[in-house]
mmCIF file with all atom_site columns, C-alpha atoms in Angstrom:
data_model
loop_
_atom_site.group_PDB
_atom_site.id
_atom_site.type_symbol
_atom_site.label_atom_id
_atom_site.label_alt_id
_atom_site.label_comp_id
_atom_site.label_asym_id
_atom_site.label_entity_id
_atom_site.label_seq_id
_atom_site.pdbx_PDB_ins_code
_atom_site.Cartn_x
_atom_site.Cartn_y
_atom_site.Cartn_z
_atom_site.occupancy
_atom_site.B_iso_or_equiv
_atom_site.pdbx_formal_charge
_atom_site.auth_seq_id
_atom_site.auth_comp_id
_atom_site.auth_asym_id
_atom_site.auth_atom_id
_atom_site.pdbx_PDB_model_num
ATOM 1   C CA . MET A 1 1   ? 79.735  102.920 125.835 1.00 56.00 ? 1   MET A CA 1
ATOM 2   C CA . ASP A 1 2   ? 79.065  106.428 124.527 1.00 67.00 ? 2   ASP A CA 1
ATOM 3   C CA . SER A 1 3   ? 81.852  108.015 123.267 1.00 81.00 ? 3   SER A CA 1
ATOM 4   C CA . SER A 1 4   ? 83.589  107.115 119.767 1.00 82.00 ? 4   SER A CA 1
ATOM 5   C CA . ALA A 1 5   ? 87.159  108.408 122.092 1.00 88.00 ? 5   ALA A CA 1
ATOM 6   C CA . LEU A 1 6   ? 89.715  106.190 122.004 1.00 92.00 ? 6   LEU A CA 1
ATOM 7   C CA . PRO A 1 7   ? 91.395  104.996 125.283 1.00 89.00 ? 7   PRO A CA 1
ATOM 8   C CA . ALA A 1 8   ? 94.998  105.052 126.417 1.00 93.00 ? 8   ALA A CA 1
ATOM 9   C CA . GLY A 1 9   ? 95.938  101.489 125.424 1.00 96.00 ? 9   GLY A CA 1
ATOM 10  C CA . TRP A 1 10  ? 93.313  100.861 122.776 1.00 97.00 ? 10  TRP A CA 1
ATOM 11  C CA . ALA A 1 11  ? 93.232  99.490  119.528 1.00 97.00 ? 11  ALA A CA 1
ATOM 12  C CA . ALA A 1 12  ? 90.380  100.896 117.366 1.00 96.00 ? 12  ALA A CA 1
ATOM 13  C CA . GLU A 1 13  ? 88.556  98.866  114.402 1.00 96.00 ? 13  GLU A CA 1
ATOM 14  C CA . PRO A 1 14  ? 85.669  99.218  112.520 1.00 95.00 ? 14  PRO A CA 1
ATOM 15  C CA . LYS A 1 15  ? 81.715  97.357  113.742 1.00 93.00 ? 15  LYS A CA 1
ATOM 16  C CA . TRP A 1 16  ? 81.366  95.625  110.145 1.00 93.00 ? 16  TRP A CA 1
ATOM 17  C CA . ASP A 1 17  ? 78.044  94.909  109.484 1.00 91.00 ? 17  ASP A CA 1
ATOM 18  C CA . GLY A 1 18  ? 77.742  91.158  109.683 1.00 94.00 ? 18  GLY A CA 1
ATOM 19  C CA . TYR A 1 19  ? 78.354  87.771  111.595 1.00 94.00 ? 19  TYR A CA 1
ATOM 20  C CA . ARG A 1 20  ? 80.790  87.437  114.037 1.00 94.00 ? 20  ARG A CA 1
ATOM 21  C CA . ALA A 1 21  ? 82.526  84.386  112.503 1.00 96.00 ? 21  ALA A CA 1
ATOM 22  C CA . GLN A 1 22  ? 85.791  81.888  113.027 1.00 97.00 ? 22  GLN A CA 1
ATOM 23  C CA . LEU A 1 23  ? 87.256  80.197  110.956 1.00 98.00 ? 23  LEU A CA 1
ATOM 24  C CA . ALA A 1 24  ? 89.504  77.267  111.322 1.00 97.00 ? 24  ALA A CA 1
ATOM 25  C CA . VAL A 1 25  ? 92.467  75.354  108.895 1.00 97.00 ? 25  VAL A CA 1
ATOM 26  C CA . ASP A 1 26  ? 92.943  72.473  110.662 1.00 94.00 ? 26  ASP A CA 1
ATOM 27  C CA . ALA A 1 27  ? 96.220  69.822  110.385 1.00 90.00 ? 27  ALA A CA 1
ATOM 28  C CA . GLY A 1 28  ? 94.120  67.466  107.956 1.00 90.00 ? 28  GLY A CA 1
ATOM 29  C CA . GLY A 1 29  ? 92.560  69.968  105.227 1.00 89.00 ? 29  GLY A CA 1
ATOM 30  C CA . ARG A 1 30  ? 88.951  70.431  106.934 1.00 95.00 ? 30  ARG A CA 1
ATOM 31  C CA . VAL A 1 31  ? 87.152  73.559  106.978 1.00 97.00 ? 31  VAL A CA 1
ATOM 32  C CA . LEU A 1 32  ? 84.815  73.994  110.140 1.00 97.00 ? 32  LEU A CA 1
ATOM 33  C CA . LEU A 1 33  ? 82.646  77.742  109.869 1.00 98.00 ? 33  LEU A CA 1
ATOM 34  C CA . ARG A 1 34  ? 80.688  78.985  112.581 1.00 97.00 ? 34  ARG A CA 1
ATOM 35  C CA . SER A 1 35  ? 79.497  81.415  113.956 1.00 94.00 ? 35  SER A CA 1
ATOM 36  C CA . ARG A 1 36  ? 80.321  83.350  117.839 1.00 89.00 ? 36  ARG A CA 1
ATOM 37  C CA . ARG A 1 37  ? 77.219  80.550  118.964 1.00 90.00 ? 37  ARG A CA 1
ATOM 38  C CA . GLY A 1 38  ? 79.018  77.591  118.069 1.00 92.00 ? 38  GLY A CA 1
ATOM 39  C CA . THR A 1 39  ? 76.490  77.039  114.562 1.00 94.00 ? 39  THR A CA 1
ATOM 40  C CA . ASP A 1 40  ? 78.152  74.985  111.749 1.00 96.00 ? 40  ASP A CA 1
ATOM 41  C CA . MET A 1 41  ? 77.850  77.873  108.470 1.00 97.00 ? 41  MET A CA 1
ATOM 42  C CA . THR A 1 42  ? 80.604  75.849  106.312 1.00 97.00 ? 42  THR A CA 1
ATOM 43  C CA . ALA A 1 43  ? 77.984  74.474  104.174 1.00 96.00 ? 43  ALA A CA 1
ATOM 44  C CA . SER A 1 44  ? 75.844  77.950  104.071 1.00 97.00 ? 44  SER A CA 1
ATOM 45  C CA . PHE A 1 45  ? 79.232  79.688  102.298 1.00 97.00 ? 45  PHE A CA 1
ATOM 46  C CA . PRO A 1 46  ? 81.213  77.173  99.829  1.00 97.00 ? 46  PRO A CA 1
ATOM 47  C CA . GLU A 1 47  ? 83.143  79.714  98.243  1.00 97.00 ? 47  GLU A CA 1
ATOM 48  C CA . MET A 1 48  ? 84.259  80.285  101.979 1.00 97.00 ? 48  MET A CA 1
ATOM 49  C CA . ARG A 1 49  ? 86.160  76.195  102.354 1.00 96.00 ? 49  ARG A CA 1
ATOM 50  C CA . ALA A 1 50  ? 86.968  76.652  98.641  1.00 96.00 ? 50  ALA A CA 1
ATOM 51  C CA . ALA A 1 51  ? 88.934  79.488  99.073  1.00 97.00 ? 51  ALA A CA 1
ATOM 52  C CA . ALA A 1 52  ? 90.491  79.310  102.785 1.00 97.00 ? 52  ALA A CA 1
ATOM 53  C CA . LEU A 1 53  ? 91.779  75.807  101.281 1.00 96.00 ? 53  LEU A CA 1
ATOM 54  C CA . ALA A 1 54  ? 93.896  77.433  98.181  1.00 95.00 ? 54  ALA A CA 1
ATOM 55  C CA . GLN A 1 55  ? 95.106  80.189  100.707 1.00 96.00 ? 55  GLN A CA 1
ATOM 56  C CA . LEU A 1 56  ? 95.349  79.617  103.353 1.00 96.00 ? 56  LEU A CA 1
ATOM 57  C CA . PRO A 1 57  ? 98.068  77.105  105.221 1.00 94.00 ? 57  PRO A CA 1
ATOM 58  C CA . GLU A 1 58  ? 96.695  74.285  107.504 1.00 94.00 ? 58  GLU A CA 1
ATOM 59  C CA . GLU A 1 59  ? 96.184  75.190  111.331 1.00 95.00 ? 59  GLU A CA 1
ATOM 60  C CA . THR A 1 60  ? 95.236  78.227  110.764 1.00 96.00 ? 60  THR A CA 1
ATOM 61  C CA . GLY A 1 61  ? 92.093  79.201  112.698 1.00 97.00 ? 61  GLY A CA 1
ATOM 62  C CA . LEU A 1 62  ? 90.720  83.423  112.149 1.00 98.00 ? 62  LEU A CA 1
ATOM 63  C CA . ASP A 1 63  ? 87.793  85.370  114.196 1.00 97.00 ? 63  ASP A CA 1
ATOM 64  C CA . GLY A 1 64  ? 86.479  88.432  112.090 1.00 97.00 ? 64  GLY A CA 1
ATOM 65  C CA . GLU A 1 65  ? 83.344  88.701  110.375 1.00 96.00 ? 65  GLU A CA 1
ATOM 66  C CA . LEU A 1 66  ? 81.463  87.291  107.686 1.00 97.00 ? 66  LEU A CA 1
ATOM 67  C CA . VAL A 1 67  ? 79.786  90.098  105.087 1.00 96.00 ? 67  VAL A CA 1
ATOM 68  C CA . VAL A 1 68  ? 78.186  90.086  101.763 1.00 95.00 ? 68  VAL A CA 1
ATOM 69  C CA . TRP A 1 69  ? 78.640  93.105  99.677  1.00 93.00 ? 69  TRP A CA 1
ATOM 70  C CA . GLU A 1 70  ? 76.031  95.151  97.566  1.00 89.00 ? 70  GLU A CA 1
ATOM 71  C CA . TRP A 1 71  ? 77.111  97.495  95.132  1.00 84.00 ? 71  TRP A CA 1
ATOM 72  C CA . ASP A 1 72  ? 79.200  100.271 97.250  1.00 84.00 ? 72  ASP A CA 1
ATOM 73  C CA . ARG A 1 73  ? 77.485  98.917  101.107 1.00 88.00 ? 73  ARG A CA 1
ATOM 74  C CA . LEU A 1 74  ? 77.482  96.218  102.994 1.00 91.00 ? 74  LEU A CA 1
ATOM 75  C CA . ALA A 1 75  ? 74.271  93.733  102.654 1.00 92.00 ? 75  ALA A CA 1
ATOM 76  C CA . PHE A 1 76  ? 73.195  92.159  105.949 1.00 93.00 ? 76  PHE A CA 1
ATOM 77  C CA . GLU A 1 77  ? 69.936  90.694  104.339 1.00 93.00 ? 77  GLU A CA 1
ATOM 78  C CA . ARG A 1 78  ? 71.759  88.875  101.851 1.00 94.00 ? 78  ARG A CA 1
ATOM 79  C CA . LEU A 1 79  ? 73.934  87.336  104.378 1.00 94.00 ? 79  LEU A CA 1
ATOM 80  C CA . GLN A 1 80  ? 70.712  86.108  106.233 1.00 94.00 ? 80  GLN A CA 1
ATOM 81  C CA . GLN A 1 81  ? 69.624  85.008  103.203 1.00 94.00 ? 81  GLN A CA 1
ATOM 82  C CA . ARG A 1 82  ? 72.267  82.186  102.793 1.00 95.00 ? 82  ARG A CA 1
ATOM 83  C CA . LEU A 1 83  ? 72.404  81.420  106.093 1.00 92.00 ? 83  LEU A CA 1
ATOM 84  C CA . ALA A 1 84  ? 69.492  79.214  105.210 1.00 90.00 ? 84  ALA A CA 1
ATOM 85  C CA . ARG A 1 85  ? 70.975  77.344  101.822 1.00 94.00 ? 85  ARG A CA 1
ATOM 86  C CA . ARG A 1 86  ? 72.625  74.007  101.253 1.00 93.00 ? 86  ARG A CA 1
ATOM 87  C CA . GLY A 1 87  ? 74.023  71.357  98.345  1.00 94.00 ? 87  GLY A CA 1
ATOM 88  C CA . ALA A 1 88  ? 72.970  73.916  94.555  1.00 96.00 ? 88  ALA A CA 1
ATOM 89  C CA . THR A 1 89  ? 71.101  76.892  96.331  1.00 95.00 ? 89  THR A CA 1
ATOM 90  C CA . ALA A 1 90  ? 74.659  77.173  98.327  1.00 96.00 ? 90  ALA A CA 1
ATOM 91  C CA . ALA A 1 91  ? 76.277  77.135  95.382  1.00 96.00 ? 91  ALA A CA 1
ATOM 92  C CA . GLN A 1 92  ? 74.010  79.502  92.816  1.00 96.00 ? 92  GLN A CA 1
ATOM 93  C CA . ALA A 1 93  ? 74.262  82.463  96.182  1.00 95.00 ? 93  ALA A CA 1
ATOM 94  C CA . ALA A 1 94  ? 77.489  82.630  96.695  1.00 96.00 ? 94  ALA A CA 1
ATOM 95  C CA . ARG A 1 95  ? 77.772  83.213  92.463  1.00 95.00 ? 95  ARG A CA 1
ATOM 96  C CA . GLU A 1 96  ? 75.594  86.150  92.926  1.00 95.00 ? 96  GLU A CA 1
ATOM 97  C CA . TRP A 1 97  ? 76.121  87.535  97.003  1.00 95.00 ? 97  TRP A CA 1
ATOM 98  C CA . PRO A 1 98  ? 79.506  86.321  97.364  1.00 96.00 ? 98  PRO A CA 1
ATOM 99  C CA . ALA A 1 99  ? 80.903  86.599  100.960 1.00 97.00 ? 99  ALA A CA 1
ATOM 100 C CA . HIS A 1 100 ? 83.660  87.717  102.339 1.00 97.00 ? 100 HIS A CA 1
ATOM 101 C CA . PHE A 1 101 ? 86.375  87.028  105.433 1.00 98.00 ? 101 PHE A CA 1
ATOM 102 C CA . VAL A 1 102 ? 86.711  90.279  106.884 1.00 97.00 ? 102 VAL A CA 1
ATOM 103 C CA . ALA A 1 103 ? 89.580  89.022  109.854 1.00 98.00 ? 103 ALA A CA 1
ATOM 104 C CA . PHE A 1 104 ? 90.518  90.413  112.720 1.00 97.00 ? 104 PHE A CA 1
ATOM 105 C CA . ASP A 1 105 ? 92.596  87.916  114.961 1.00 97.00 ? 105 ASP A CA 1
ATOM 106 C CA . LEU A 1 106 ? 94.904  84.769  114.393 1.00 98.00 ? 106 LEU A CA 1
ATOM 107 C CA . VAL A 1 107 ? 94.032  82.772  117.208 1.00 97.00 ? 107 VAL A CA 1
ATOM 108 C CA . HIS A 1 108 ? 96.203  80.039  115.927 1.00 97.00 ? 108 HIS A CA 1
ATOM 109 C CA . ARG A 1 109 ? 98.764  79.497  113.584 1.00 95.00 ? 109 ARG A CA 1
ATOM 110 C CA . GLY A 1 110 ? 100.377 75.423  114.322 1.00 93.00 ? 110 GLY A CA 1
ATOM 111 C CA . ASP A 1 111 ? 100.118 76.885  117.873 1.00 95.00 ? 111 ASP A CA 1
ATOM 112 C CA . ASP A 1 112 ? 97.962  78.195  120.399 1.00 96.00 ? 112 ASP A CA 1
ATOM 113 C CA . LEU A 1 113 ? 98.587  82.070  119.810 1.00 97.00 ? 113 LEU A CA 1
ATOM 114 C CA . THR A 1 114 ? 95.461  83.050  122.918 1.00 96.00 ? 114 THR A CA 1
ATOM 115 C CA . GLY A 1 115 ? 97.747  83.842  125.374 1.00 97.00 ? 115 GLY A CA 1
ATOM 116 C CA . TRP A 1 116 ? 99.590  86.484  122.845 1.00 98.00 ? 116 TRP A CA 1
ATOM 117 C CA . PRO A 1 117 ? 98.265  89.872  123.790 1.00 98.00 ? 117 PRO A CA 1
ATOM 118 C CA . TYR A 1 118 ? 95.798  90.991  121.406 1.00 97.00 ? 118 TYR A CA 1
ATOM 119 C CA . ALA A 1 119 ? 98.950  93.619  119.144 1.00 97.00 ? 119 ALA A CA 1
ATOM 120 C CA . ARG A 1 120 ? 101.173 90.803  118.948 1.00 98.00 ? 120 ARG A CA 1
ATOM 121 C CA . ARG A 1 121 ? 97.970  88.323  117.704 1.00 98.00 ? 121 ARG A CA 1
ATOM 122 C CA . ARG A 1 122 ? 97.352  91.554  115.627 1.00 97.00 ? 122 ARG A CA 1
ATOM 123 C CA . ALA A 1 123 ? 101.735 91.313  114.105 1.00 97.00 ? 123 ALA A CA 1
ATOM 124 C CA . ALA A 1 124 ? 101.200 88.242  113.206 1.00 97.00 ? 124 ALA A CA 1
ATOM 125 C CA . LEU A 1 125 ? 97.859  88.257  111.171 1.00 97.00 ? 125 LEU A CA 1
ATOM 126 C CA . GLY A 1 126 ? 99.034  91.457  109.196 1.00 96.00 ? 126 GLY A CA 1
ATOM 127 C CA . VAL A 1 127 ? 102.427 88.917  109.116 1.00 96.00 ? 127 VAL A CA 1
ATOM 128 C CA . ARG A 1 128 ? 100.499 86.250  107.876 1.00 94.00 ? 128 ARG A CA 1
ATOM 129 C CA . PHE A 1 129 ? 98.666  88.031  105.416 1.00 95.00 ? 129 PHE A CA 1
ATOM 130 C CA . ALA A 1 130 ? 101.620 88.811  103.557 1.00 95.00 ? 130 ALA A CA 1
ATOM 131 C CA . GLU A 1 131 ? 103.476 85.958  103.853 1.00 94.00 ? 131 GLU A CA 1
ATOM 132 C CA . ARG A 1 132 ? 100.479 84.033  101.922 1.00 92.00 ? 132 ARG A CA 1
ATOM 133 C CA . GLY A 1 133 ? 99.706  86.979  99.317  1.00 94.00 ? 133 GLY A CA 1
ATOM 134 C CA . VAL A 1 134 ? 95.805  86.893  100.464 1.00 94.00 ? 134 VAL A CA 1
ATOM 135 C CA . THR A 1 135 ? 93.373  88.524  98.506  1.00 95.00 ? 135 THR A CA 1
ATOM 136 C CA . THR A 1 136 ? 89.483  88.177  97.728  1.00 94.00 ? 136 THR A CA 1
ATOM 137 C CA . PRO A 1 137 ? 87.421  86.603  99.903  1.00 96.00 ? 137 PRO A CA 1
ATOM 138 C CA . TRP A 1 138 ? 89.874  86.944  102.645 1.00 97.00 ? 138 TRP A CA 1
ATOM 139 C CA . VAL A 1 139 ? 90.373  91.183  103.708 1.00 96.00 ? 139 VAL A CA 1
ATOM 140 C CA . LEU A 1 140 ? 92.068  92.258  106.582 1.00 97.00 ? 140 LEU A CA 1
ATOM 141 C CA . CYS A 1 141 ? 90.175  94.278  108.937 1.00 96.00 ? 141 CYS A CA 1
ATOM 142 C CA . PRO A 1 142 ? 91.822  97.708  109.752 1.00 96.00 ? 142 PRO A CA 1
ATOM 143 C CA . SER A 1 143 ? 93.097  98.606  113.077 1.00 97.00 ? 143 SER A CA 1
ATOM 144 C CA . THR A 1 144 ? 94.357  102.068 115.094 1.00 97.00 ? 144 THR A CA 1
ATOM 145 C CA . THR A 1 145 ? 95.573  103.456 118.111 1.00 96.00 ? 145 THR A CA 1
ATOM 146 C CA . ASP A 1 146 ? 95.545  107.278 116.075 1.00 96.00 ? 146 ASP A CA 1
ATOM 147 C CA . PRO A 1 147 ? 92.292  108.727 117.401 1.00 94.00 ? 147 PRO A CA 1
ATOM 148 C CA . ALA A 1 148 ? 91.548  110.285 114.235 1.00 94.00 ? 148 ALA A CA 1
ATOM 149 C CA . LEU A 1 149 ? 91.510  107.744 112.416 1.00 95.00 ? 149 LEU A CA 1
ATOM 150 C CA . ALA A 1 150 ? 89.311  105.974 114.175 1.00 94.00 ? 150 ALA A CA 1
ATOM 151 C CA . ARG A 1 151 ? 86.776  109.285 114.142 1.00 92.00 ? 151 ARG A CA 1
ATOM 152 C CA . GLU A 1 152 ? 87.393  108.644 109.985 1.00 92.00 ? 152 GLU A CA 1
ATOM 153 C CA . TRP A 1 153 ? 85.594  105.545 110.333 1.00 92.00 ? 153 TRP A CA 1
ATOM 154 C CA . LEU A 1 154 ? 82.063  106.624 111.666 1.00 90.00 ? 154 LEU A CA 1
ATOM 155 C CA . SER A 1 155 ? 81.813  107.802 108.395 1.00 87.00 ? 155 SER A CA 1
ATOM 156 C CA . TRP A 1 156 ? 81.583  105.130 106.501 1.00 84.00 ? 156 TRP A CA 1
ATOM 157 C CA . THR A 1 157 ? 78.536  104.690 107.710 1.00 80.00 ? 157 THR A CA 1
ATOM 158 C CA . SER A 1 158 ? 77.275  104.447 104.696 1.00 77.00 ? 158 SER A CA 1
ATOM 159 C CA . ALA A 1 159 ? 79.006  101.165 103.256 1.00 82.00 ? 159 ALA A CA 1
ATOM 160 C CA . GLY A 1 160 ? 77.918  99.362  106.570 1.00 82.00 ? 160 GLY A CA 1
ATOM 161 C CA . VAL A 1 161 ? 80.125  100.125 109.509 1.00 88.00 ? 161 VAL A CA 1
ATOM 162 C CA . GLU A 1 162 ? 77.604  100.287 112.922 1.00 89.00 ? 162 GLU A CA 1
ATOM 163 C CA . GLY A 1 163 ? 80.395  102.060 115.217 1.00 92.00 ? 163 GLY A CA 1
ATOM 164 C CA . LEU A 1 164 ? 83.852  100.818 116.514 1.00 94.00 ? 164 LEU A CA 1
ATOM 165 C CA . CYS A 1 165 ? 85.021  98.037  118.423 1.00 95.00 ? 165 CYS A CA 1
ATOM 166 C CA . PHE A 1 166 ? 87.522  99.086  121.152 1.00 96.00 ? 166 PHE A CA 1
ATOM 167 C CA . LYS A 1 167 ? 90.205  96.367  122.387 1.00 96.00 ? 167 LYS A CA 1
ATOM 168 C CA . ARG A 1 168 ? 92.407  96.608  125.196 1.00 96.00 ? 168 ARG A CA 1
ATOM 169 C CA . LEU A 1 169 ? 96.545  95.869  123.180 1.00 97.00 ? 169 LEU A CA 1
ATOM 170 C CA . GLU A 1 170 ? 97.429  93.752  126.056 1.00 97.00 ? 170 GLU A CA 1
ATOM 171 C CA . GLU A 1 171 ? 94.440  91.519  126.737 1.00 96.00 ? 171 GLU A CA 1
ATOM 172 C CA . SER A 1 172 ? 94.770  87.524  125.892 1.00 96.00 ? 172 SER A CA 1
ATOM 173 C CA . TYR A 1 173 ? 92.256  86.080  123.794 1.00 95.00 ? 173 TYR A CA 1
ATOM 174 C CA . ARG A 1 174 ? 89.045  85.152  126.040 1.00 86.00 ? 174 ARG A CA 1
ATOM 175 C CA . GLY A 1 175 ? 86.213  83.524  123.680 1.00 74.00 ? 175 GLY A CA 1
ATOM 176 C CA . GLY A 1 176 ? 83.549  83.758  124.899 1.00 63.00 ? 176 GLY A CA 1
ATOM 177 C CA . VAL A 1 177 ? 83.552  86.590  127.158 1.00 62.00 ? 177 VAL A CA 1
ATOM 178 C CA . ARG A 1 178 ? 82.699  90.355  126.068 1.00 70.00 ? 178 ARG A CA 1
ATOM 179 C CA . SER A 1 179 ? 85.664  92.190  127.046 1.00 78.00 ? 179 SER A CA 1
ATOM 180 C CA . TRP A 1 180 ? 85.735  94.155  123.743 1.00 87.00 ? 180 TRP A CA 1
ATOM 181 C CA . ARG A 1 181 ? 84.095  97.861  124.371 1.00 90.00 ? 181 ARG A CA 1
ATOM 182 C CA . LYS A 1 182 ? 81.701  98.380  121.017 1.00 91.00 ? 182 LYS A CA 1
ATOM 183 C CA . TYR A 1 183 ? 79.987  102.550 119.930 1.00 91.00 ? 183 TYR A CA 1
ATOM 184 C CA . LYS A 1 184 ? 77.532  102.186 118.101 1.00 88.00 ? 184 LYS A CA 1
ATOM 185 C CA . ASN A 1 185 ? 76.972  104.956 115.071 1.00 80.00 ? 185 ASN A CA 1
ATOM 186 C CA . ARG A 1 186 ? 72.981  105.880 116.300 1.00 63.00 ? 186 ARG A CA 1
ATOM 187 C CA . MET A 1 187 ? 73.112  106.626 112.418 1.00 49.00 ? 187 MET A CA 1
ATOM 188 C CA . ASN A 1 188 ? 73.576  103.935 111.309 1.00 46.00 ? 188 ASN A CA 1
ATOM 189 C CA . CYS A 1 189 ? 71.375  102.319 113.839 1.00 43.00 ? 189 CYS A CA 1
ATOM 190 C CA . ILE A 1 190 ? 68.479  103.890 112.264 1.00 37.00 ? 190 ILE A CA 1
ATOM 191 C CA . ARG A 1 191 ? 68.990  104.077 108.916 1.00 41.00 ? 191 ARG A CA 1
ATOM 192 C CA . ARG A 1 192 ? 69.423  100.148 109.901 1.00 44.00 ? 192 ARG A CA 1
ATOM 193 C CA . ASN A 1 193 ? 66.088  100.142 111.158 1.00 41.00 ? 193 ASN A CA 1
ATOM 194 C CA . ILE A 1 194 ? 64.296  101.594 108.011 1.00 37.00 ? 194 ILE A CA 1
ATOM 195 C CA . ARG A 1 195 ? 65.311  99.413  105.846 1.00 46.00 ? 195 ARG A CA 1
ATOM 196 C CA . GLN A 1 196 ? 64.246  96.216  107.919 1.00 44.00 ? 196 GLN A CA 1
ATOM 197 C CA . PRO A 1 197 ? 60.974  95.432  107.767 1.00 44.00 ? 197 PRO A CA 1
ATOM 198 C CA . GLY A 1 198 ? 58.189  97.139  110.239 1.00 44.00 ? 198 GLY A CA 1
ATOM 199 C CA . GLY A 1 199 ? 61.267  99.472  110.124 1.00 40.00 ? 199 GLY A CA 1
#
């Protein structure tokens, strides 16, 4: 979308420079980390599996963004480099460039929450994080209905925030459907292209 203005009845979240990911811990303690397109990324990010087993209850399903920090900015290049690694090289990469999971939705909590409106799922996500006392590598994505705060997040481009995602407060979870509105910060897109080879 062309405007960064927050519409009434919607919430804004920062748009992170990472991989959209879904993480599930099933009833038997099996952990699955997969991309938006369904690619299994669990073996590439062993620290996420270990952290899920240590901090999240069984039958939890999260939607979010997988990111890697390099000093004070998000390093998409490091995240890309990690995706092809397995076994010992994945474990080494996890020590050098650990991933974080920025959670923005709770879709399963022992029962299916996808029919709940976004506002209710977000509240449940906040409660789950607080009750479990989760820490790194889990991060609760900020969410706001305050237009001034949403505009302030656009100044986070140097840290790797690409823009804003807008989500309708009353909308149910619609996997595989592009129902969010996205505003990309033009300056961050220019910076990212410059960092890419040939940019």
